[in-house]
GROMACS .gro file of C-alpha atoms in nm:
model
  383
    1UNK     CA    1   9.919  18.497  12.485
    2UNK     CA    2   9.536  18.415  12.604
    3UNK     CA    3   9.480  18.110  12.473
    4UNK     CA    4   9.190  17.992  12.558
    5UNK     CA    5   9.008  18.303  12.369
    6UNK     CA    6   9.239  18.141  12.034
    7UNK     CA    7   9.045  17.798  12.093
    8UNK     CA    8   8.791  17.735  11.888
    9UNK     CA    9   8.528  17.524  12.127
   10UNK     CA   10   8.343  17.231  11.934
   11UNK     CA   11   8.012  17.224  11.819
   12UNK     CA   12   7.838  16.943  12.012
   13UNK     CA   13   7.707  16.610  11.775
   14UNK     CA   14   7.342  16.646  11.699
   15UNK     CA   15   7.092  16.435  11.814
   16UNK     CA   16   6.987  16.250  11.498
   17UNK     CA   17   7.366  16.162  11.435
   18UNK     CA   18   7.375  15.993  11.780
   19UNK     CA   19   7.077  15.821  11.712
   20UNK     CA   20   7.250  15.677  11.368
   21UNK     CA   21   7.480  15.585  11.551
   22UNK     CA   22   7.300  15.354  11.891
   23UNK     CA   23   7.080  15.161  11.581
   24UNK     CA   24   7.381  15.095  11.424
   25UNK     CA   25   7.524  14.946  11.761
   26UNK     CA   26   7.197  14.839  11.810
   27UNK     CA   27   7.118  14.587  11.466
   28UNK     CA   28   7.476  14.466  11.449
   29UNK     CA   29   7.404  14.326  11.841
   30UNK     CA   30   7.064  14.188  11.645
   31UNK     CA   31   7.257  14.049  11.341
   32UNK     CA   32   7.474  13.887  11.593
   33UNK     CA   33   7.191  13.726  11.868
   34UNK     CA   34   7.077  13.591  11.516
   35UNK     CA   35   7.367  13.495  11.340
   36UNK     CA   36   7.412  13.260  11.689
   37UNK     CA   37   7.076  13.129  11.753
   38UNK     CA   38   7.091  13.025  11.416
   39UNK     CA   39   7.405  12.927  11.288
   40UNK     CA   40   7.659  13.037  11.517
   41UNK     CA   41   7.526  12.738  11.839
   42UNK     CA   42   7.617  12.491  11.585
   43UNK     CA   43   7.926  12.513  11.440
   44UNK     CA   44   8.310  12.448  11.558
   45UNK     CA   45   8.554  12.652  11.413
   46UNK     CA   46   9.030  12.667  11.520
   47UNK     CA   47   9.298  12.721  11.356
   48UNK     CA   48   9.506  12.526  11.444
   49UNK     CA   49   9.481  12.249  11.207
   50UNK     CA   50   9.701  12.160  10.899
   51UNK     CA   51   9.753  11.927  10.634
   52UNK     CA   52   9.883  11.555  10.701
   53UNK     CA   53   9.938  11.234  10.519
   54UNK     CA   54  10.100  10.934  10.464
   55UNK     CA   55  10.529  10.988  10.425
   56UNK     CA   56  10.666  10.627  10.217
   57UNK     CA   57  10.944  10.534  10.306
   58UNK     CA   58  11.153  10.332  10.071
   59UNK     CA   59  11.379  10.017  10.227
   60UNK     CA   60  11.607   9.818  10.012
   61UNK     CA   61  11.566   9.455  10.107
   62UNK     CA   62  11.933   9.326  10.011
   63UNK     CA   63  12.261   9.500  10.101
   64UNK     CA   64  12.435   9.658   9.781
   65UNK     CA   65  12.662   9.971   9.695
   66UNK     CA   66  12.430  10.187   9.495
   67UNK     CA   67  12.498  10.243   9.081
   68UNK     CA   68  12.254  10.460   9.015
   69UNK     CA   69  11.947  10.660   9.139
   70UNK     CA   70  11.627  10.762   8.945
   71UNK     CA   71  11.487  11.031   9.151
   72UNK     CA   72  11.541  11.321   9.352
   73UNK     CA   73  11.320  11.547   9.576
   74UNK     CA   74  11.037  11.693   9.455
   75UNK     CA   75  11.012  11.485   9.158
   76UNK     CA   76  10.659  11.255   9.082
   77UNK     CA   77  10.735  10.880   9.045
   78UNK     CA   78  10.494  10.651   9.012
   79UNK     CA   79  10.414  10.287   9.194
   80UNK     CA   80  10.686  10.004   9.142
   81UNK     CA   81  10.939  10.222   8.920
   82UNK     CA   82  11.239  10.178   8.968
   83UNK     CA   83  11.451  10.475   9.228
   84UNK     CA   84  11.756  10.288   9.285
   85UNK     CA   85  12.004  10.059   9.144
   86UNK     CA   86  12.241   9.839   9.341
   87UNK     CA   87  12.516   9.663   9.204
   88UNK     CA   88  12.380   9.332   9.186
   89UNK     CA   89  12.701   9.062   9.053
   90UNK     CA   90  12.763   8.907   9.292
   91UNK     CA   91  12.312   8.836   9.327
   92UNK     CA   92  12.415   8.723   8.926
   93UNK     CA   93  12.638   8.466   9.008
   94UNK     CA   94  12.456   8.393   9.287
   95UNK     CA   95  12.137   8.272   9.073
   96UNK     CA   96  12.368   8.121   8.761
   97UNK     CA   97  12.504   7.854   9.114
   98UNK     CA   98  12.121   7.821   9.216
   99UNK     CA   99  12.001   7.722   8.782
  100UNK     CA  100  12.348   7.520   8.791
  101UNK     CA  101  12.230   7.327   9.058
  102UNK     CA  102  11.826   7.277   8.992
  103UNK     CA  103  11.923   7.173   8.678
  104UNK     CA  104  12.178   6.899   8.835
  105UNK     CA  105  11.907   6.761   9.026
  106UNK     CA  106  11.655   6.676   8.800
  107UNK     CA  107  11.921   6.504   8.608
  108UNK     CA  108  11.997   6.308   8.940
  109UNK     CA  109  11.564   6.257   9.014
  110UNK     CA  110  11.537   6.131   8.618
  111UNK     CA  111  11.878   5.884   8.751
  112UNK     CA  112  11.677   5.800   8.994
  113UNK     CA  113  11.370   5.699   8.778
  114UNK     CA  114  11.550   5.490   8.602
  115UNK     CA  115  11.701   5.327   8.884
  116UNK     CA  116  11.369   5.194   8.958
  117UNK     CA  117  11.327   5.070   8.652
  118UNK     CA  118  11.668   4.846   8.689
  119UNK     CA  119  11.588   4.740   9.011
  120UNK     CA  120  11.250   4.626   8.898
  121UNK     CA  121  11.418   4.452   8.636
  122UNK     CA  122  11.670   4.313   8.849
  123UNK     CA  123  11.374   4.196   9.134
  124UNK     CA  124  11.236   3.956   8.811
  125UNK     CA  125  11.572   3.816   8.746
  126UNK     CA  126  11.568   3.714   9.090
  127UNK     CA  127  11.233   3.545   9.101
  128UNK     CA  128  11.366   3.298   8.794
  129UNK     CA  129  11.625   3.238   8.927
  130UNK     CA  130  11.452   3.167   9.232
  131UNK     CA  131  11.197   3.011   9.049
  132UNK     CA  132  11.452   2.729   8.842
  133UNK     CA  133  11.636   2.629   9.120
  134UNK     CA  134  11.307   2.514   9.319
  135UNK     CA  135  11.217   2.337   9.004
  136UNK     CA  136  11.607   2.166   9.030
  137UNK     CA  137  11.633   2.114   9.361
  138UNK     CA  138  11.285   1.872   9.302
  139UNK     CA  139  11.417   1.692   8.989
  140UNK     CA  140  11.722   1.643   9.215
  141UNK     CA  141  11.483   1.448   9.452
  142UNK     CA  142  11.303   1.237   9.246
  143UNK     CA  143  11.636   1.117   9.071
  144UNK     CA  144  11.759   1.046   9.472
  145UNK     CA  145  11.464   0.888   9.528
  146UNK     CA  146  11.579   0.672   9.272
  147UNK     CA  147  11.974   0.657   9.334
  148UNK     CA  148  12.069   0.796   9.054
  149UNK     CA  149  12.205   1.094   9.215
  150UNK     CA  150  12.405   1.121   9.516
  151UNK     CA  151  12.337   1.376   9.821
  152UNK     CA  152  12.528   1.575   9.737
  153UNK     CA  153  12.380   1.680   9.499
  154UNK     CA  154  12.099   1.763   9.626
  155UNK     CA  155  12.246   1.944   9.937
  156UNK     CA  156  12.408   2.170   9.598
  157UNK     CA  157  12.103   2.234   9.449
  158UNK     CA  158  11.926   2.367   9.801
  159UNK     CA  159  12.187   2.557   9.860
  160UNK     CA  160  12.116   2.724   9.494
  161UNK     CA  161  11.771   2.757   9.667
  162UNK     CA  162  11.865   2.923   9.963
  163UNK     CA  163  12.062   3.172   9.790
  164UNK     CA  164  11.804   3.286   9.545
  165UNK     CA  165  11.606   3.333   9.763
  166UNK     CA  166  11.834   3.576   9.901
  167UNK     CA  167  11.949   3.703   9.602
  168UNK     CA  168  11.551   3.712   9.540
  169UNK     CA  169  11.519   3.961   9.921
  170UNK     CA  170  11.771   4.162   9.810
  171UNK     CA  171  11.620   4.249   9.473
  172UNK     CA  172  11.330   4.328   9.643
  173UNK     CA  173  11.530   4.573   9.945
  174UNK     CA  174  11.623   4.748   9.671
  175UNK     CA  175  11.387   4.819   9.465
  176UNK     CA  176  11.208   4.899   9.826
  177UNK     CA  177  11.517   5.198   9.850
  178UNK     CA  178  11.473   5.345   9.492
  179UNK     CA  179  11.119   5.367   9.512
  180UNK     CA  180  11.151   5.569   9.834
  181UNK     CA  181  11.319   5.921   9.668
  182UNK     CA  182  11.044   5.898   9.390
  183UNK     CA  183  10.707   5.720   9.525
  184UNK     CA  184  10.439   5.947   9.482
  185UNK     CA  185  10.634   6.237   9.330
  186UNK     CA  186  10.657   6.356   8.968
  187UNK     CA  187  11.005   6.522   8.891
  188UNK     CA  188  10.859   6.826   8.984
  189UNK     CA  189  10.776   6.800   9.289
  190UNK     CA  190  11.029   6.562   9.420
  191UNK     CA  191  11.200   6.701   9.705
  192UNK     CA  192  11.523   6.785   9.633
  193UNK     CA  193  11.380   6.948   9.341
  194UNK     CA  194  11.155   7.120   9.537
  195UNK     CA  195  11.473   7.248   9.773
  196UNK     CA  196  11.676   7.308   9.491
  197UNK     CA  197  11.423   7.496   9.377
  198UNK     CA  198  11.333   7.686   9.652
  199UNK     CA  199  11.760   7.813   9.594
  200UNK     CA  200  11.710   7.945   9.259
  201UNK     CA  201  11.366   8.172   9.345
  202UNK     CA  202  11.557   8.271   9.627
  203UNK     CA  203  11.860   8.396   9.397
  204UNK     CA  204  11.652   8.460   9.152
  205UNK     CA  205  11.456   8.748   9.409
  206UNK     CA  206  11.767   8.906   9.557
  207UNK     CA  207  11.849   8.964   9.164
  208UNK     CA  208  11.491   9.103   9.138
  209UNK     CA  209  11.549   9.310   9.452
  210UNK     CA  210  11.919   9.505   9.405
  211UNK     CA  211  11.636   9.703   9.221
  212UNK     CA  212  11.417   9.952   9.408
  213UNK     CA  213  11.057  10.034   9.359
  214UNK     CA  214  10.861  10.302   9.458
  215UNK     CA  215  10.570  10.160   9.732
  216UNK     CA  216  10.352  10.424   9.551
  217UNK     CA  217  10.229  10.703   9.333
  218UNK     CA  218  10.345  11.088   9.474
  219UNK     CA  219  10.619  11.321   9.542
  220UNK     CA  220  11.013  11.173   9.679
  221UNK     CA  221  11.139  11.381   9.900
  222UNK     CA  222  11.420  11.340  10.201
  223UNK     CA  223  11.679  11.163   9.962
  224UNK     CA  224  12.000  11.081  10.168
  225UNK     CA  225  12.126  10.766   9.976
  226UNK     CA  226  12.466  10.910   9.728
  227UNK     CA  227  12.606  10.729   9.437
  228UNK     CA  228  12.843  10.459   9.544
  229UNK     CA  229  12.722  10.432   9.889
  230UNK     CA  230  12.717  10.049  10.049
  231UNK     CA  231  12.366  10.060  10.248
  232UNK     CA  232  12.216   9.768  10.424
  233UNK     CA  233  11.808   9.604  10.489
  234UNK     CA  234  11.560   9.809  10.654
  235UNK     CA  235  11.758  10.196  10.594
  236UNK     CA  236  11.530  10.444  10.473
  237UNK     CA  237  11.699  10.598  10.140
  238UNK     CA  238  11.435  10.864  10.009
  239UNK     CA  239  11.040  10.900  10.120
  240UNK     CA  240  10.744  10.925   9.837
  241UNK     CA  241  10.460  11.102   9.941
  242UNK     CA  242  10.106  11.027   9.753
  243UNK     CA  243   9.981  11.383   9.773
  244UNK     CA  244   9.644  11.241   9.594
  245UNK     CA  245   9.568  11.077   9.961
  246UNK     CA  246   9.522  11.375  10.242
  247UNK     CA  247   9.377  11.493  10.531
  248UNK     CA  248   9.371  11.744  10.762
  249UNK     CA  249   9.394  11.728  11.176
  250UNK     CA  250   9.231  11.942  11.323
  251UNK     CA  251   9.369  11.994  11.706
  252UNK     CA  252   9.039  12.175  11.900
  253UNK     CA  253   9.009  12.256  12.247
  254UNK     CA  254   8.876  11.984  12.480
  255UNK     CA  255   8.526  12.175  12.586
  256UNK     CA  256   8.496  12.204  12.171
  257UNK     CA  257   8.449  11.825  12.130
  258UNK     CA  258   8.097  11.770  12.290
  259UNK     CA  259   7.877  11.754  12.039
  260UNK     CA  260   8.132  11.636  11.778
  261UNK     CA  261   8.011  11.377  11.577
  262UNK     CA  262   8.194  11.175  11.330
  263UNK     CA  263   8.013  11.182  10.919
  264UNK     CA  264   7.949  11.580  11.041
  265UNK     CA  265   8.029  11.813  10.758
  266UNK     CA  266   8.320  12.074  10.725
  267UNK     CA  267   8.457  12.352  10.627
  268UNK     CA  268   8.870  12.413  10.586
  269UNK     CA  269   9.024  12.695  10.383
  270UNK     CA  270   9.355  12.664  10.310
  271UNK     CA  271   9.605  12.975  10.442
  272UNK     CA  272   9.844  12.887  10.009
  273UNK     CA  273   9.491  12.957   9.859
  274UNK     CA  274   9.322  13.164  10.150
  275UNK     CA  275   8.935  13.240  10.075
  276UNK     CA  276   8.914  13.181   9.707
  277UNK     CA  277   8.945  12.809   9.830
  278UNK     CA  278   8.656  12.634   9.999
  279UNK     CA  279   8.743  12.216  10.085
  280UNK     CA  280   8.472  12.052  10.184
  281UNK     CA  281   8.495  11.763  10.384
  282UNK     CA  282   8.404  11.532  10.672
  283UNK     CA  283   8.503  11.478  11.041
  284UNK     CA  284   8.622  11.085  11.063
  285UNK     CA  285   8.766  11.059  11.393
  286UNK     CA  286   8.940  11.134  11.705
  287UNK     CA  287   9.249  11.020  11.865
  288UNK     CA  288   9.222  10.905  12.124
  289UNK     CA  289   9.381  11.104  12.361
  290UNK     CA  290   9.504  11.499  12.377
  291UNK     CA  291   9.818  11.600  12.174
  292UNK     CA  292  10.020  11.593  12.493
  293UNK     CA  293   9.945  11.215  12.605
  294UNK     CA  294  10.117  11.085  12.340
  295UNK     CA  295  10.433  11.402  12.355
  296UNK     CA  296  10.795  11.287  12.415
  297UNK     CA  297  10.831  11.373  12.756
  298UNK     CA  298  10.356  11.423  12.902
  299UNK     CA  299  10.312  11.625  13.143
  300UNK     CA  300  10.373  11.502  13.502
  301UNK     CA  301  10.128  11.638  13.710
  302UNK     CA  302  10.096  11.456  14.097
  303UNK     CA  303  10.409  11.707  14.197
  304UNK     CA  304  10.481  12.087  14.296
  305UNK     CA  305  10.223  12.333  14.162
  306UNK     CA  306   9.934  12.280  13.934
  307UNK     CA  307   9.860  12.504  13.676
  308UNK     CA  308   9.533  12.398  13.470
  309UNK     CA  309   9.581  12.406  13.074
  310UNK     CA  310   9.347  12.353  12.853
  311UNK     CA  311   9.455  12.053  12.610
  312UNK     CA  312   9.332  11.984  12.316
  313UNK     CA  313   9.271  11.658  12.100
  314UNK     CA  314   9.317  11.582  11.719
  315UNK     CA  315   9.050  11.522  11.491
  316UNK     CA  316   9.072  11.344  11.144
  317UNK     CA  317   8.939  11.531  10.865
  318UNK     CA  318   8.857  11.326  10.495
  319UNK     CA  319   8.881  11.609  10.220
  320UNK     CA  320   8.761  11.613   9.864
  321UNK     CA  321   9.008  11.342   9.662
  322UNK     CA  322   8.831  11.617   9.358
  323UNK     CA  323   8.884  11.950   9.597
  324UNK     CA  324   9.221  11.845   9.661
  325UNK     CA  325   9.351  11.695   9.268
  326UNK     CA  326   9.205  12.126   9.150
  327UNK     CA  327   9.376  12.230   9.395
  328UNK     CA  328   9.695  12.046   9.586
  329UNK     CA  329   9.761  12.063   9.892
  330UNK     CA  330  10.103  11.919  10.069
  331UNK     CA  331  10.176  11.825  10.407
  332UNK     CA  332  10.212  12.053  10.707
  333UNK     CA  333   9.980  12.379  10.538
  334UNK     CA  334   9.757  12.538  10.798
  335UNK     CA  335   9.447  12.581  10.794
  336UNK     CA  336   9.164  12.696  10.940
  337UNK     CA  337   8.837  12.437  11.041
  338UNK     CA  338   8.470  12.454  11.108
  339UNK     CA  339   8.259  12.182  11.156
  340UNK     CA  340   7.856  12.162  11.157
  341UNK     CA  341   7.816  12.041  11.422
  342UNK     CA  342   7.426  12.063  11.371
  343UNK     CA  343   7.326  11.774  11.312
  344UNK     CA  344   7.488  11.483  11.666
  345UNK     CA  345   7.349  11.200  11.551
  346UNK     CA  346   7.679  10.998  11.485
  347UNK     CA  347   7.902  10.883  11.732
  348UNK     CA  348   8.204  11.119  11.978
  349UNK     CA  349   8.451  10.784  11.869
  350UNK     CA  350   8.536  10.523  11.597
  351UNK     CA  351   8.325  10.231  11.704
  352UNK     CA  352   8.409   9.837  11.662
  353UNK     CA  353   8.170   9.819  11.376
  354UNK     CA  354   8.312  10.138  11.210
  355UNK     CA  355   8.482  10.130  10.907
  356UNK     CA  356   8.912  10.110  10.909
  357UNK     CA  357   9.163  10.279  10.691
  358UNK     CA  358   9.379  10.075  10.572
  359UNK     CA  359   9.679  10.095  10.347
  360UNK     CA  360   9.841   9.830  10.061
  361UNK     CA  361  10.104   9.842   9.796
  362UNK     CA  362  10.097   9.550   9.532
  363UNK     CA  363  10.439   9.665   9.401
  364UNK     CA  364  10.554   9.355   9.571
  365UNK     CA  365  10.318   9.092   9.439
  366UNK     CA  366  10.440   8.963   9.128
  367UNK     CA  367  10.778   8.883   9.219
  368UNK     CA  368  10.742   8.524   9.331
  369UNK     CA  369  10.544   8.467   9.023
  370UNK     CA  370  10.834   8.514   8.813
  371UNK     CA  371  11.082   8.338   9.048
  372UNK     CA  372  10.777   8.008   8.944
  373UNK     CA  373  10.881   8.098   8.544
  374UNK     CA  374  11.228   8.097   8.577
  375UNK     CA  375  11.181   7.766   8.836
  376UNK     CA  376  10.962   7.628   8.571
  377UNK     CA  377  11.166   7.691   8.252
  378UNK     CA  378  11.426   7.478   8.357
  379UNK     CA  379  11.262   7.191   8.512
  380UNK     CA  380  11.111   7.189   8.157
  381UNK     CA  381  11.522   7.207   8.004
  382UNK     CA  382  11.639   6.913   8.209
  383UNK     CA  383  11.351   6.691   8.227
   0.00000   0.00000   0.00000
C-alpha cells in the first residue's frame, strides 16, 4: 500500500494570516509594556493572604460547677450577655454572713460614739468632784487654824483631793481612748466599718461573678465547657470572635517590601465571593520580623549546608467596616491582595508617634458600683 500517494499535503498558511498573528502578538506586548509602565510597576500583589481577627477567650473569675450554658458555637451574642451560670449557693451564704457582720459592725461603732459621750460626761463629773474636794480642803484648813477641828480631818480632806485628782486623770484617759476609736471619722468612714464593707463587696462580687458574661459582641466558637463541670478561674470556656473588627495579614516576599508604605491603598478579593466583590483597605503596619523568625522552631542556618529561601513578612491591612458588614468575612479566609505603591511618602514601619490599635471592654466596669450600693443600703439601715 502506497501511503505517500494517499497523503494530502497541508496547504501553507496564507501570508495575511501570518501577518495578523504577528500583529496580535506585537499589540499584546505593547499593551503589557504600557500596563507595566503606567500601573504594573506601582503595584505589589500576593495570594498568600488571610483574614485575621481577635479571638476573645471567655473565662470565669471564680471556681464553681456549671449549671447553665446560654450559647453554643455559631451563636451570635452581645457584649455583657450571660453565657455561663455557675452554682452560687456557697457564694450567697458567704454574702449573707458578710452583710450580717457589716450590720453588727455599724451598731458596734454606734455604741463607740455613745461611749464617747458617756466618758465625756464622766469627765465633767470628776471635774466637779475635784473642785468640791479642793473647796472642802480649803475650808477645813481655815477651821484648823482656829482650832475648831483636828489635823486628822484636814488629812482626810487632802486624801479626798488626791482621790478626786486621780479620778479625773482616769476619766481623761478614758475619754482619750474612746475618742481615738471614732475621732475624725463618721460611721461610714470608720475603719471597722470600712473593713466589714470590703468583705461585703468581695462576697457580692463573688456572687455576681458566678454569671460569666460575653466580653465583646460577636460569634461564639470553641465551646469546651459542659454542664456539671467543675471549672477553675482562668480556664478558657469558649471564645467570642467579633466579626465586625477584622483585618488581613498579607505575606509579601522580602523583595516586595521596598516600596510598600503605611497608608497605601489596597484592593482585596476574597475567594468566598470571587471577583464580584472587591474590598478596599489600607496598609496599617508591618510585622517586626519574618514569619520564620517567630515560628515555634526558627531555622538554624549557622551550621551545615545552606540554601537561601525567600522569606515573607506579614503586612497588616485594615478593611472598610461598611464593606465587611455588607459582605461578612470569617477568620482564615483566603484573600488576593493588591497594594498600590505609587504613593511612597509614608514610612515603611510604624513610627513612635503613630496611633496604636488598642482594645477594651466595659462589661466588668460596673461591678464595684453595684457592690457599693449594697454596702450603702446596709449602713443606712443600721446607722
